[in-house]
């Protein structure tokens, strides 16, 4: 059975070429960005700006804040951002270790809080250079459905050393400036799980058995979801990455998600890496579509996702990346975000 037949079987509907094109567009174009300011002579490549997931919520709190890993420190020699260790390791071992620690994580607080740095690539048509626009995005949500979102621009940086001279000549512009602000969201907050909005209560009720969780994620995929050209495993793996990154899933559900991912094909370890904040983790390649793979860096010791990025053939650099600075429960109330 080929990929299209598998996904047709899973969703009980035949895939079409239009559907396959739609899912590729969905994967490679953003769904997690705040409102964009007017741009002048630069543009986003028609690729992606998130991970096929909408930025769902979170909430600021202070009692217990689970930061993504240990206290930031300088990278180890030979382990700069994105660097890989010489000794590869088993993805299954890494994921099962993360599952053990996920099961023991704190499970309650006043707010669910996610603080992340979003980096997105822009191309200057005038200056002929690439740059990364960066935003600090904070999200808080309460179990009763109330939520807040905060934003702050972090400015732009040239994507590569080759882009730096032209970027500086152009005045080091910010392609998407955002004034520091805190917004109280309207309506009851939901969290996107396989592109289905779930309330906090529904997220808490997700299965804690890996097999049952996989089935639940498949059922959550909307009938109108563009999934053609992807196997059932690829669709679910994309959902799991989202579930582990920012959804307030209970510890046992997170543990089940890691165990489920450990048993799925298309997940390989790339070794020890250090992220932009000097935090060490283990890099995983997670194939979510033909020729499309996410690079997910996790800290097995805390079970937290440190960053996610998506790569596509013939795309210059890492076009979009999410760096998770803080993820977890806290009692500290929402405020305009700042980098710790």
XYZ file of N, CA, C and O in Angstrom, residues 22-211:
760
model
N -2.368 20.954 -1.416
C -2.872 21.748 -0.291
C -2.127 21.434 0.992
O -1.795 22.326 1.771
N -1.866 20.152 1.244
C -1.173 19.816 2.487
C 0.264 20.315 2.459
O 0.809 20.764 3.468
N 0.902 20.236 1.283
C 2.266 20.761 1.211
C 2.259 22.260 1.492
O 3.116 22.779 2.217
N 1.271 22.961 0.930
C 1.172 24.398 1.196
C 0.917 24.645 2.674
O 1.481 25.548 3.284
N 0.071 23.819 3.275
C -0.262 23.975 4.694
C 0.964 23.768 5.566
O 1.189 24.482 6.532
N 1.756 22.765 5.225
C 2.956 22.484 6.001
C 3.997 23.573 5.853
O 4.703 23.899 6.797
N 4.110 24.113 4.652
C 5.207 25.025 4.376
C 4.829 26.488 4.513
O 5.616 27.363 4.214
N 3.635 26.774 4.937
C 3.242 28.157 5.161
C 2.697 28.310 6.565
O 2.109 27.404 7.127
N 2.865 29.498 7.130
C 2.679 29.665 8.551
C 1.256 29.727 9.032
O 0.360 30.130 8.358
N 1.100 29.287 10.282
C -0.176 29.345 10.953
C 0.004 29.778 12.397
O -0.910 29.698 13.197
N 1.243 30.194 12.769
C 1.489 30.489 14.170
C 1.997 31.894 14.388
O 2.595 32.175 15.394
N 1.763 32.785 13.460
C 2.376 34.100 13.575
C 1.407 35.146 14.092
O 0.231 35.113 13.789
N 1.887 36.134 14.864
C 1.063 37.279 15.216
C 0.839 38.149 13.986
O 1.417 37.918 12.933
N 0.005 39.147 14.141
C -0.280 40.015 13.000
C 0.992 40.644 12.462
O 1.873 41.029 13.206
N 1.059 40.762 11.155
C 2.259 41.275 10.530
C 2.103 42.746 10.188
O 1.062 43.182 9.727
N 3.182 43.481 10.384
C 3.187 44.893 9.997
C 3.387 45.003 8.491
O 3.769 44.053 7.825
N 3.129 46.189 7.961
C 3.363 46.411 6.535
C 4.849 46.248 6.227
O 5.712 46.692 6.968
N 5.165 45.589 5.119
C 6.545 45.413 4.744
C 6.857 46.272 3.544
O 5.997 46.577 2.752
N 8.127 46.601 3.379
C 8.492 47.382 2.206
C 9.158 46.481 1.175
O 8.470 45.821 0.435
N 10.487 46.430 1.133
C 11.143 45.711 0.036
C 11.625 44.333 0.455
O 12.646 43.872 -0.001
N 10.928 43.675 1.358
C 11.315 42.312 1.692
C 10.084 41.425 1.706
O 8.958 41.864 1.801
N 10.324 40.149 1.652
C 9.220 39.193 1.579
C 9.613 37.901 2.270
O 10.788 37.586 2.416
N 8.598 37.188 2.706
C 8.807 35.855 3.242
C 8.837 34.881 2.078
O 8.051 34.992 1.158
N 9.719 33.883 2.100
C 9.656 32.845 1.076
C 8.376 32.033 1.254
O 7.877 31.893 2.361
N 7.832 31.540 0.156
C 6.594 30.769 0.239
C 6.911 29.367 0.726
O 6.927 28.411 -0.022
N 7.188 29.272 2.025
C 7.632 27.994 2.562
C 6.811 27.597 3.766
O 5.943 26.786 3.710
N 7.100 28.191 4.909
C 6.332 27.889 6.097
C 6.649 28.932 7.136
O 7.615 29.627 7.056
N 5.842 29.025 8.164
C 6.159 29.921 9.253
C 5.805 29.291 10.575
O 5.782 29.923 11.589
N 5.483 28.046 10.541
C 5.249 27.323 11.768
C 5.441 25.877 11.486
O 6.263 25.511 10.685
N 4.671 25.026 12.068
C 4.850 23.608 11.870
C 3.523 22.946 11.595
O 3.237 21.855 12.047
N 2.675 23.612 10.824
C 1.394 23.034 10.521
C 0.501 23.059 11.731
O -0.435 22.299 11.844
N 0.766 23.928 12.678
C 0.015 23.979 13.901
C -0.239 25.415 14.204
O 0.507 26.260 13.873
N -1.285 25.705 14.850
C -1.543 27.072 15.191
C -1.014 27.314 16.571
O -1.003 26.462 17.390
N -0.578 28.498 16.804
C -0.026 28.781 18.099
C -1.148 28.819 19.052
O -1.955 29.663 19.042
N -1.200 27.854 19.864
C -2.242 27.827 20.823
C -1.659 28.249 22.101
O -0.511 28.359 22.305
N -2.230 28.365 22.928
C -2.090 28.993 24.131
C -1.115 28.620 25.139
O -0.482 27.657 25.102
N -1.158 29.419 26.145
C -0.352 29.160 27.270
C -0.693 30.176 28.302
O -1.532 30.967 28.080
N 0.008 30.142 29.457
C -0.358 31.089 30.454
C 0.789 31.340 31.374
O 1.550 30.487 31.648
N 0.929 32.578 31.831
C 2.083 32.910 32.611
C 1.843 32.599 34.044
O 0.843 32.937 34.571
N 2.800 31.996 34.730
C 2.646 31.753 36.132
C 3.981 31.656 36.779
O 4.964 31.496 36.151
N 4.027 31.684 38.057
C 5.314 31.708 38.671
C 5.639 30.658 39.643
O 6.786 30.377 39.859
N 4.723 30.000 40.265
C 5.062 29.053 41.307
C 6.042 28.040 40.829
O 7.096 27.860 41.401
N 5.714 27.356 39.763
C 6.658 26.394 39.196
C 6.783 26.715 37.719
O 5.840 26.537 36.985
N 7.920 27.196 37.292
C 8.154 27.449 35.870
C 9.170 26.432 35.408
O 10.276 26.379 35.916
N 8.782 25.624 34.453
C 9.692 24.644 33.895
C 10.415 25.296 32.735
O 9.855 25.444 31.669
N 11.634 25.702 32.916
C 12.373 26.273 31.796
C 12.832 25.141 30.912
O 12.962 24.008 31.354
N 13.059 25.455 29.627
C 13.456 24.426 28.680
C 14.907 24.035 28.938
O 15.816 24.514 28.291
N 15.109 23.186 29.868
C 16.466 22.725 30.142
C 17.023 23.424 31.370
O 16.323 24.038 32.148
N 18.316 23.312 31.545
C 18.955 23.885 32.713
C 19.291 25.344 32.467
O 19.002 25.903 31.429
N 19.935 25.960 33.448
C 20.302 27.363 33.308
C 21.161 27.560 32.075
O 22.123 26.830 31.856
N 20.831 28.553 31.223
C 21.612 28.769 30.012
C 23.085 28.993 30.326
O 23.439 29.648 31.293
N 23.950 28.442 29.484
C 25.384 28.621 29.673
C 26.048 28.639 28.318
O 25.426 28.374 27.304
N 27.318 28.938 28.310
C 28.042 28.990 27.048
C 28.148 27.596 26.452
O 28.238 26.613 27.175
N 28.115 27.484 25.117
C 28.238 26.185 24.474
C 29.564 25.529 24.815
O 30.573 26.183 25.019
N 29.523 24.200 24.871
C 30.755 23.455 25.040
C 31.615 23.602 23.798
O 31.099 23.805 22.697
N 32.937 23.477 23.929
C 33.803 23.555 22.746
C 33.373 22.530 21.704
O 33.179 21.358 22.014
N 33.241 23.024 20.473
C 32.859 22.118 19.399
C 31.380 21.825 19.360
O 30.938 20.980 18.602
N 30.611 22.481 20.243
C 29.171 22.244 20.256
C 28.425 23.564 20.202
O 27.698 23.931 21.113
N 28.609 24.301 19.134
C 27.896 25.555 18.952
C 26.473 25.281 18.559
O 26.050 24.140 18.450
N 25.673 26.341 18.342
C 24.276 26.159 17.968
C 24.135 25.245 16.769
O 24.726 25.451 15.722
N 23.334 24.186 16.955
C 23.069 23.279 15.857
C 24.164 22.273 15.617
O 24.063 21.445 14.718
N 25.238 22.292 16.390
C 26.310 21.347 16.155
C 25.914 19.972 16.636
O 25.072 19.803 17.501
N 26.564 18.965 16.088
C 26.202 17.587 16.377
C 27.391 16.863 16.961
O 28.521 17.056 16.539
N 27.155 16.023 17.951
C 28.241 15.273 18.539
C 28.700 14.179 17.603
O 27.983 13.759 16.699
N 29.892 13.688 17.833
C 30.460 12.663 16.958
C 29.839 11.306 17.219
O 29.980 10.393 16.418
N 29.178 11.124 18.360
C 28.638 9.829 18.717
C 27.115 9.831 18.584
O 26.417 10.377 19.434
N 26.584 9.218 17.512
C 25.143 9.154 17.362
C 24.528 8.271 18.443
O 25.188 7.404 19.001
N 23.285 8.478 18.740
C 22.612 7.680 19.753
C 21.261 7.235 19.236
O 20.771 7.728 18.227
N 20.671 6.306 19.939
C 19.399 5.744 19.525
C 18.259 6.709 19.818
O 18.109 7.181 20.951
N 17.448 6.988 18.798
C 16.287 7.855 19.003
C 15.328 7.206 19.997
O 14.734 7.895 20.839
N 15.195 5.896 19.930
C 14.285 5.191 20.839
C 14.721 5.372 22.286
O 13.901 5.660 23.170
N 16.013 5.233 22.542
C 16.522 5.392 23.909
C 16.275 6.810 24.416
O 15.855 7.024 25.556
N 16.542 7.793 23.560
C 16.345 9.192 23.938
C 14.874 9.451 24.275
O 14.547 10.073 25.294
N 13.975 8.975 23.435
C 12.556 9.232 23.624
C 11.998 8.508 24.851
O 11.163 9.051 25.577
N 12.456 7.285 25.091
C 11.977 6.558 26.270
C 12.507 7.186 27.554
O 11.822 7.195 28.585
N 13.724 7.734 27.499
C 14.257 8.459 28.658
C 13.418 9.700 28.930
O 13.080 10.007 30.081
N 13.089 10.434 27.862
C 12.245 11.621 28.016
C 10.876 11.244 28.575
O 10.301 11.979 29.385
N 10.355 10.087 28.154
C 9.046 9.637 28.645
C 9.065 9.416 30.148
O 8.118 9.781 30.862
N 10.134 8.826 30.661
C 10.236 8.580 32.100
C 10.205 9.888 32.884
O 9.528 10.001 33.916
N 10.939 10.880 32.393
C 10.973 12.160 33.098
C 9.676 12.946 32.912
O 9.268 13.694 33.804
N 9.034 12.789 31.756
C 7.769 13.485 31.523
C 6.710 13.030 32.512
O 5.908 13.833 33.004
N 6.693 11.748 32.816
C 5.678 11.200 33.718
C 5.787 11.770 35.128
O 4.807 11.771 35.885
N 6.980 12.275 35.499
C 7.200 12.779 36.854
C 7.164 14.302 36.936
O 7.444 14.874 37.993
N 6.811 14.983 35.845
C 6.830 16.450 35.819
C 5.656 17.038 36.615
O 4.626 16.385 36.782
N 5.791 18.287 37.117
C 4.675 18.953 37.815
C 3.450 19.037 36.916
O 3.565 19.247 35.708
N 2.271 18.876 37.528
C 1.058 18.761 36.722
C 0.044 19.863 36.956
O -1.041 19.825 36.387
N 0.350 20.861 37.775
C -0.671 21.867 38.048
C -0.031 23.216 38.337
O 1.161 23.320 38.615
N -0.853 24.241 38.298
C -0.431 25.604 38.552
C -1.580 26.521 38.181
O -2.621 26.081 37.692
N -1.395 27.805 38.361
C -2.458 28.756 38.060
C -2.558 29.038 36.572
O -3.642 29.235 36.029
N -1.404 29.076 35.912
C -1.357 29.348 34.471
C -0.443 28.332 33.781
O 0.581 27.940 34.328
N -0.826 27.978 32.569
C 0.084 27.245 31.683
C 0.797 28.303 30.852
O 0.159 29.130 30.200
N 2.119 28.271 30.862
C 2.907 29.355 30.273
C 3.908 28.828 29.256
O 4.611 27.849 29.514
N 3.951 29.477 28.110
C 4.942 29.172 27.078
C 5.582 30.477 26.626
O 4.877 31.410 26.225
N 6.890 30.557 26.710
C 7.650 31.711 26.226
C 8.590 31.210 25.149
O 9.415 30.319 25.394
N 8.474 31.765 23.936
C 9.258 31.248 22.820
C 9.787 32.390 21.954
O 9.209 33.475 21.909
N 10.885 32.118 21.298
C 11.446 33.032 20.312
C 11.149 32.451 18.940
O 11.548 31.329 18.634
N 10.459 33.215 18.119
C 10.129 32.773 16.769
C 11.043 33.495 15.783
O 11.095 34.724 15.761
N 11.789 32.729 15.004
C 12.684 33.294 13.987
C 12.179 32.891 12.615
O 11.978 31.706 12.349
N 11.983 33.885 11.752
C 11.456 33.627 10.415
C 12.312 34.341 9.380
O 12.755 35.469 9.601
N 12.538 33.678 8.269
C 13.410 34.224 7.231
C 12.660 35.192 6.315
O 11.499 34.972 5.967
N 13.348 36.248 5.948
C 12.839 37.230 4.986
C 13.944 37.514 3.971
O 15.135 37.459 4.305
N 13.517 37.838 2.777
C 14.479 38.179 1.724
C 14.259 39.630 1.315
O 13.122 40.064 1.075
N 15.328 40.408 1.250
C 15.245 41.795 0.818
C 15.424 41.854 -0.695
O 16.504 41.570 -1.211
N 14.363 42.205 -1.399
C 14.452 42.339 -2.852
C 15.368 43.496 -3.243
O 16.046 43.446 -4.267
N 15.388 44.523 -2.417
C 16.207 45.686 -2.726
C 17.689 45.411 -2.471
O 18.532 45.683 -3.317
N 17.991 44.853 -1.290
C 19.388 44.635 -0.925
C 19.940 43.287 -1.322
O 21.150 43.056 -1.225
N 19.054 42.354 -1.758
C 19.473 41.023 -2.184
C 20.202 40.273 -1.063
O 21.300 39.772 -1.223
N 19.563 40.211 0.099
C 20.151 39.461 1.203
C 19.027 38.814 2.013
O 17.864 39.200 1.931
N 19.410 37.814 2.799
C 18.487 37.128 3.688
C 18.690 37.613 5.117
O 19.809 37.926 5.523
N 17.606 37.654 5.865
C 17.694 37.991 7.285
C 16.663 37.175 8.054
O 15.712 36.631 7.479
N 16.875 37.094 9.358
C 15.943 36.412 10.241
C 15.269 37.445 11.135
O 15.933 38.123 11.928
N 13.959 37.594 10.979
C 13.197 38.441 11.876
C 12.841 37.648 13.125
O 12.431 36.492 13.032
N 13.003 38.259 14.312
C 12.810 37.517 15.560
C 11.784 38.212 16.451
O 11.809 39.428 16.614
N 10.902 37.412 17.005
C 9.903 37.913 17.934
C 9.875 37.051 19.189
O 10.039 35.827 19.113
N 9.686 37.712 20.328
C 9.472 37.005 21.583
C 7.964 36.945 21.794
O 7.283 37.971 21.802
N 7.446 35.739 21.923
C 6.006 35.525 22.043
C 5.725 34.750 23.320
O 6.305 33.687 23.552
N 4.868 35.288 24.146
C 4.502 34.628 25.399
C 3.006 34.346 25.397
O 2.210 35.147 24.902
N 2.641 33.207 25.936
C 1.237 32.824 25.979
C 0.926 32.204 27.343
O 1.738 31.473 27.890
N -0.231 32.564 27.865
C -0.671 32.049 29.157
C -2.114 31.584 29.025
O -2.901 32.218 28.338
N -2.468 30.526 29.707
C -3.875 30.125 29.729
C -4.193 29.458 31.048
O -3.351 28.807 31.660
N -5.423 29.674 31.473
C -5.922 29.082 32.705
C -6.840 27.909 32.379
O -7.439 27.863 31.290
N -6.974 26.976 33.289
C -7.882 25.849 33.057
C -9.318 26.261 32.762
O -10.049 25.526 32.103
N -9.722 27.466 33.238
C -11.096 27.913 32.990
C -11.287 28.518 31.607
O -12.380 28.968 31.267
N -10.226 28.560 30.784
C -10.359 29.046 29.416
C -9.878 30.452 29.179
O -9.761 30.883 28.029
N -9.578 31.213 30.245
C -9.050 32.561 30.063
C -7.589 32.496 29.622
O -6.845 31.617 30.053
N -7.187 33.446 28.759
C -5.822 33.389 28.242
C -5.325 34.779 27.864
O -6.111 35.708 27.662
N -3.996 34.899 27.757
C -3.326 36.152 27.413
C -2.188 35.848 26.457
O -1.601 34.756 26.478
N -1.854 36.837 25.611
C -0.731 36.706 24.682
C 0.114 37.972 24.757
O -0.427 39.091 24.766
N 1.420 37.822 24.808
C 2.329 38.953 24.866
C 3.357 38.886 23.759
O 3.746 37.793 23.332
N 3.804 40.063 23.284
C 4.734 40.122 22.164
C 5.811 41.175 22.403
O 5.579 42.187 23.063
N 6.965 40.925 21.849
C 8.051 41.902 21.864
C 8.991 41.571 20.698
O 9.366 40.417 20.498
N 9.362 42.599 19.922
C 10.301 42.351 18.838
C 11.709 42.196 19.400
O 12.079 42.844 20.385
N 12.473 41.323 18.791
C 13.877 41.145 19.164
C 14.802 41.614 18.048
O 16.014 41.430 18.117
N 14.217 42.245 17.030
C 15.023 42.725 15.913
C 15.409 41.608 14.970
O 15.076 40.443 15.167
N 16.117 41.977 13.926
C 16.526 41.009 12.912
C 18.033 40.846 12.920
O 18.772 41.709 13.406
N 18.475 39.734 12.375
C 19.908 39.461 12.219
C 20.118 38.906 10.815
O 19.214 38.310 10.232
N 21.309 39.102 10.234
C 21.557 38.502 8.921
C 21.550 36.990 9.048
O 21.988 36.429 10.056
N 21.049 36.319 8.019
C 20.961 34.865 8.099
C 22.336 34.216 8.082
O 22.584 33.251 8.811
N 23.251 34.748 7.265
C 24.592 34.197 7.178
C 25.603 35.343 7.168
O 25.243 36.515 7.003
N 26.873 34.989 7.325
C 27.933 35.998 7.260
C 27.947 36.682 5.896
O 28.259 37.871 5.779
N 27.566 35.940 4.876
C 27.520 36.502 3.526
C 26.467 37.599 3.413
O 26.618 38.560 2.646
N 25.378 37.470 4.185
C 24.298 38.461 4.133
C 24.589 39.692 4.987
O 23.929 40.721 4.830
N 25.558 39.589 5.902
C 25.778 40.644 6.899
C 26.107 42.016 6.303
O 25.522 43.021 6.720
N 27.038 42.130 5.337
C 27.369 43.467 4.818
C 26.169 44.190 4.213
O 25.930 45.371 4.510
N 25.405 43.503 3.387
C 24.239 44.131 2.762
C 23.179 44.467 3.808
O 22.508 45.509 3.727
N 23.022 43.602 4.798
C 22.070 43.842 5.875
C 22.428 45.117 6.636
O 21.570 45.961 6.915
N 23.714 45.295 6.944
C 24.149 46.499 7.660
C 24.028 47.738 6.785
O 23.622 48.807 7.263
N 24.359 47.616 5.492
C 24.219 48.772 4.585
C 22.777 49.234 4.502
O 22.499 50.420 4.306
N 21.860 48.304 4.668
C 20.441 48.628 4.582
C 19.899 49.161 5.909
O 18.689 49.384 6.051
N 20.777 49.336 6.886
C 20.343 49.887 8.166
C 19.858 48.866 9.169
O 19.163 49.222 10.124
N 20.187 47.591 8.965
C 19.769 46.508 9.868
C 18.265 46.571 10.156
O 17.826 46.693 11.304
N 17.438 46.507 9.117
C 15.991 46.694 9.305
C 15.343 45.525 10.037
O 15.855 44.405 10.048
N 14.222 45.820 10.651
C 13.383 44.779 11.264
C 12.201 44.554 10.328
O 11.373 45.446 10.152
N 12.087 43.394 9.685
C 11.033 43.187 8.688
C 9.638 43.074 9.273
O 8.652 43.198 8.562
N 9.528 42.828 10.566
C 8.206 42.656 11.159
C 8.196 43.194 12.590
O 8.087 42.438 13.551
N 8.328 44.510 12.759
C 8.391 45.069 14.111
C 7.071 44.905 14.856
O 5.996 45.020 14.281
N 7.181 44.614 16.132
C 6.008 44.460 16.983
C 6.248 45.253 18.259
O 7.250 45.044 18.946
N 5.356 46.172 18.580
C 5.485 46.954 19.807
C 5.246 46.046 21.006
O 4.380 45.163 20.954
N 6.005 46.225 22.081
C 5.775 45.405 23.272
C 4.333 45.556 23.746
O 3.835 46.672 23.909
N 3.665 44.436 23.943
C 2.273 44.529 24.356
C 1.821 43.228 25.023
O 2.427 42.175 24.852
N 0.722 43.336 25.748
C 0.064 42.184 26.358
C -1.411 42.279 26.028
O -2.052 43.297 26.296
N -1.944 41.251 25.416
C -3.349 41.236 25.023
C -4.104 40.174 25.808
O -3.611 39.048 25.974
N -5.296 40.538 26.275
C -6.172 39.532 26.858
C -7.005 38.948 25.727
O -7.685 39.668 25.003
N -6.898 37.651 25.544
C -7.595 37.004 24.442
C -9.095 36.947 24.724
O -9.528 36.846 25.878
N -9.870 37.002 23.664
C -11.323 36.920 23.803
C -11.769 35.480 23.588
O -11.136 34.708 22.877
N -12.869 35.129 24.194
C -13.393 33.785 24.022
C -12.683 32.770 24.907
O -11.721 33.063 25.611
N -13.159 31.547 24.854
C -12.580 30.455 25.625
C -11.388 29.875 24.889
O -11.475 29.561 23.701
N -10.282 29.731 25.579
C -9.071 29.260 24.925
C -9.162 27.775 24.598
O -9.614 26.968 25.404
N -8.744 27.452 23.398
C -8.615 26.054 23.001
C -7.198 25.824 22.504
O -6.487 26.763 22.152
N -6.810 24.573 22.473
C -5.472 24.181 22.042
C -5.603 23.295 20.814
O -6.408 22.366 20.791
N -4.822 23.592 19.788
C -4.918 22.807 18.564
C -4.182 21.485 18.731
O -2.978 21.453 18.991
N -4.919 20.422 18.585
C -4.364 19.068 18.604
C -4.767 18.429 17.289
O -5.948 18.182 17.058
N -3.814 18.213 16.415
C -4.106 17.738 15.056
C -5.103 18.656 14.358
O -6.004 18.209 13.650
N -4.952 19.968 14.585
C -5.798 20.989 13.973
C -7.248 20.931 14.434
O -8.135 21.495 13.787
N -7.505 20.278 15.543
C -8.814 20.319 16.172
C -8.689 21.074 17.488
O -7.809 20.767 18.298
N -9.533 22.081 17.686
C -9.479 22.845 18.915
C -10.008 22.034 20.084
O -11.141 21.549 20.049
N -9.190 21.886 21.115
C -9.593 21.159 22.315
C -9.536 22.086 23.514
O -8.612 22.883 23.650
N -10.525 21.965 24.385
C -10.508 22.717 25.628
C -9.473 22.117 26.569
O -8.958 21.007 26.337
N -9.187 22.842 27.632
C -8.245 22.329 28.621
C -8.726 20.977 29.148
O -7.931 20.033 29.295
N -10.006 20.857 29.417
C -10.555 19.605 29.940
C -10.367 18.464 28.948
O -10.034 17.331 29.337
N -10.568 18.740 27.668
C -10.404 17.695 26.655
C -8.939 17.267 26.534
O -8.646 16.084 26.345
N -8.018 18.235 26.633
C -6.598 17.894 26.587
C -6.233 16.984 27.763
O -5.494 16.013 27.611
N -6.779 17.309 28.947
C -6.481 16.500 30.120
C -7.000 15.077 29.993
O -6.492 14.151 30.633
N -8.009 14.892 29.158
C -8.640 13.584 29.016
C -8.015 12.728 27.912
O -8.495 11.618 27.653
N -6.976 13.213 27.258
C -6.331 12.407 26.217
C -5.782 11.107 26.815
O -5.365 11.076 27.983
N -5.746 10.029 26.037
C -5.312 8.728 26.559
C -3.851 8.735 27.017
O -3.020 9.458 26.468
N -3.561 7.899 28.016
C -2.198 7.773 28.526
C -1.515 6.502 28.023
O -0.363 6.237 28.368
N -2.220 5.740 27.199
C -1.628 4.571 26.545
C -1.149 4.983 25.158
O -1.902 5.636 24.416
N 0.089 4.652 24.766
C 0.616 5.103 23.463
C -0.262 4.716 22.280
O -0.510 5.544 21.392
N -0.750 3.477 22.252
C -1.593 3.043 21.141
C -2.919 3.773 21.107
O -3.400 4.178 20.040
